[in-house]
Amino acid sequence: LPAIEINLHTDKAECGGNNGSLTDLNGAGYVIHSCGVDFTLLHELAHAWDMHTLDDETRVEFLEIAQADTWNNSENWNLAGGEHAANVIAWGLMDEDIGLVRIGDPPCRLAADAFELLTGTLPIRSCTG
């Protein structure tokens, strides 16, 4: 990844009332503000990784898995494939079990397959059953 400046805050006001945000510095790097838990920071890092790494073909494949129509949706972020991707990547990097309720709580196997599509590797967690 290019340079990433990470700012950790304890007050959501410093994140515009959100849990976090990412600003693209037009090829010069990224600025992340995180006002949430570990998941939020991983989620914002996943956005930077997506912008810097993913190709259009992978995004289209992921949109099919996520059942989303578009990668970005400023009107309704939870319908955006890019938000689903950032959630899946953060989920796959965490060593604690968390649900993906913001994106419909897909079965673990589907989330693991999506993580592998996006990253080329298996998530840290394993799916049982």
Coordinates of C-alpha atoms in Angstrom, one line a residue:
L1 CA 0.0 0.0 0.0
P2 CA 1.0 3.6 -0.4
A3 CA 1.4 5.8 2.6
I4 CA -1.4 5.6 5.1
E5 CA -1.9 8.1 7.9
I6 CA -4.0 6.6 10.7
N7 CA -5.8 8.8 13.3
L8 CA -7.4 7.0 16.2
H9 CA -10.1 9.0 18.1
T10 CA -12.3 8.3 21.1
D11 CA -15.1 10.7 20.1
K12 CA -17.2 10.1 17.0
A13 CA -17.4 13.8 16.4
E14 CA -13.8 13.6 15.2
C15 CA -15.0 11.2 12.5
G16 CA -17.9 13.3 11.3
G17 CA -20.3 11.3 13.6
N18 CA -19.4 8.0 12.0
N19 CA -17.2 5.1 13.2
G20 CA -14.5 5.9 10.7
S21 CA -13.6 7.4 7.3
L22 CA -11.0 7.1 4.6
T23 CA -9.8 9.9 2.4
D24 CA -8.0 9.1 -0.9
L25 CA -5.2 11.6 -1.4
N26 CA -5.3 11.1 -5.2
G27 CA -2.4 8.6 -5.5
A28 CA -0.3 10.1 -2.7
G29 CA -1.8 7.8 0.0
Y30 CA -4.7 7.7 2.3
V31 CA -5.9 9.2 5.6
I32 CA -7.9 7.1 7.9
H33 CA -9.9 8.4 10.9
S34 CA -11.1 5.6 13.2
C35 CA -13.5 6.3 16.0
G36 CA -14.6 2.7 16.5
V37 CA -13.4 -0.7 17.6
D38 CA -10.8 -2.8 15.9
F39 CA -13.3 -3.8 13.2
T40 CA -13.6 -0.2 12.1
L41 CA -9.9 0.3 11.6
L42 CA -9.6 -3.0 9.6
H43 CA -12.7 -1.9 7.6
E44 CA -11.1 1.4 6.6
L45 CA -7.7 -0.3 5.8
A46 CA -9.7 -2.7 3.6
H47 CA -11.0 0.3 1.7
A48 CA -7.5 1.6 1.1
W49 CA -6.4 -1.9 0.0
D50 CA -9.3 -2.2 -2.3
M51 CA -8.6 1.2 -4.0
H52 CA -5.0 0.3 -4.4
T53 CA -5.2 -3.4 -5.3
L54 CA -8.5 -4.8 -6.6
D55 CA -9.1 -4.9 -10.4
D56 CA -12.5 -4.4 -12.1
E57 CA -12.9 -8.1 -12.9
T58 CA -12.6 -9.0 -9.2
R59 CA -15.0 -6.3 -8.2
V60 CA -17.6 -7.6 -10.7
E61 CA -17.2 -11.1 -9.4
F62 CA -17.6 -9.9 -5.8
L63 CA -20.7 -7.9 -6.7
E64 CA -22.4 -11.1 -7.9
I65 CA -21.6 -12.8 -4.5
A66 CA -22.7 -9.8 -2.5
Q67 CA -25.8 -9.4 -4.7
A68 CA -25.0 -5.7 -5.1
D69 CA -25.5 -3.6 -8.2
T70 CA -22.7 -1.1 -7.8
W71 CA -19.3 -0.8 -6.0
N72 CA -20.1 2.7 -4.6
N73 CA -23.4 4.0 -3.4
S74 CA -23.2 7.4 -1.6
E75 CA -27.0 7.4 -1.1
N76 CA -27.2 4.1 0.7
W77 CA -23.8 2.8 1.7
N78 CA -25.0 -0.6 2.9
L79 CA -26.0 -1.4 -0.7
A80 CA -22.5 -0.8 -2.0
G81 CA -20.3 -3.7 -3.0
G82 CA -17.3 -1.8 -1.7
E83 CA -18.7 -1.6 1.8
H84 CA -19.5 -5.3 1.7
A85 CA -16.0 -6.1 0.6
A86 CA -14.5 -3.9 3.3
N87 CA -16.7 -5.7 5.9
V88 CA -15.7 -9.2 4.6
I89 CA -12.0 -8.3 4.6
A90 CA -12.2 -6.9 8.2
W91 CA -14.2 -10.0 9.3
G92 CA -11.6 -12.4 7.7
L93 CA -8.7 -10.6 9.5
M94 CA -10.2 -10.7 13.0
D95 CA -9.4 -13.5 15.4
E96 CA -12.7 -13.1 17.2
D97 CA -16.1 -14.3 16.0
I98 CA -18.2 -11.4 14.8
G99 CA -21.4 -11.4 12.7
L100 CA -21.7 -9.5 9.4
V101 CA -25.2 -8.3 10.2
R102 CA -24.6 -5.0 8.3
I103 CA -24.5 -7.0 5.1
G104 CA -27.2 -9.6 5.8
D105 CA -25.0 -11.9 8.0
P106 CA -24.0 -14.4 5.2
P107 CA -23.1 -17.9 6.1
C108 CA -19.5 -18.3 7.2
R109 CA -18.6 -20.4 4.1
L110 CA -19.9 -17.7 1.7
A111 CA -18.0 -15.0 3.6
A112 CA -14.9 -17.1 3.6
D113 CA -15.2 -17.7 -0.2
A114 CA -15.7 -13.9 -0.7
F115 CA -12.6 -13.2 1.4
E116 CA -10.6 -15.6 -0.7
L117 CA -11.8 -14.0 -3.9
L118 CA -10.8 -10.6 -2.7
T119 CA -7.5 -11.4 -1.1
G120 CA -6.3 -14.7 -2.8
T121 CA -6.0 -16.3 0.6
L122 CA -8.1 -17.9 3.3
P123 CA -9.4 -15.9 6.3
I124 CA -7.8 -16.2 9.7
R125 CA -11.0 -17.8 11.0
S126 CA -12.3 -21.2 9.9
C127 CA -15.8 -22.2 9.2
T128 CA -17.2 -25.3 10.9
G129 CA -20.2 -27.2 9.8

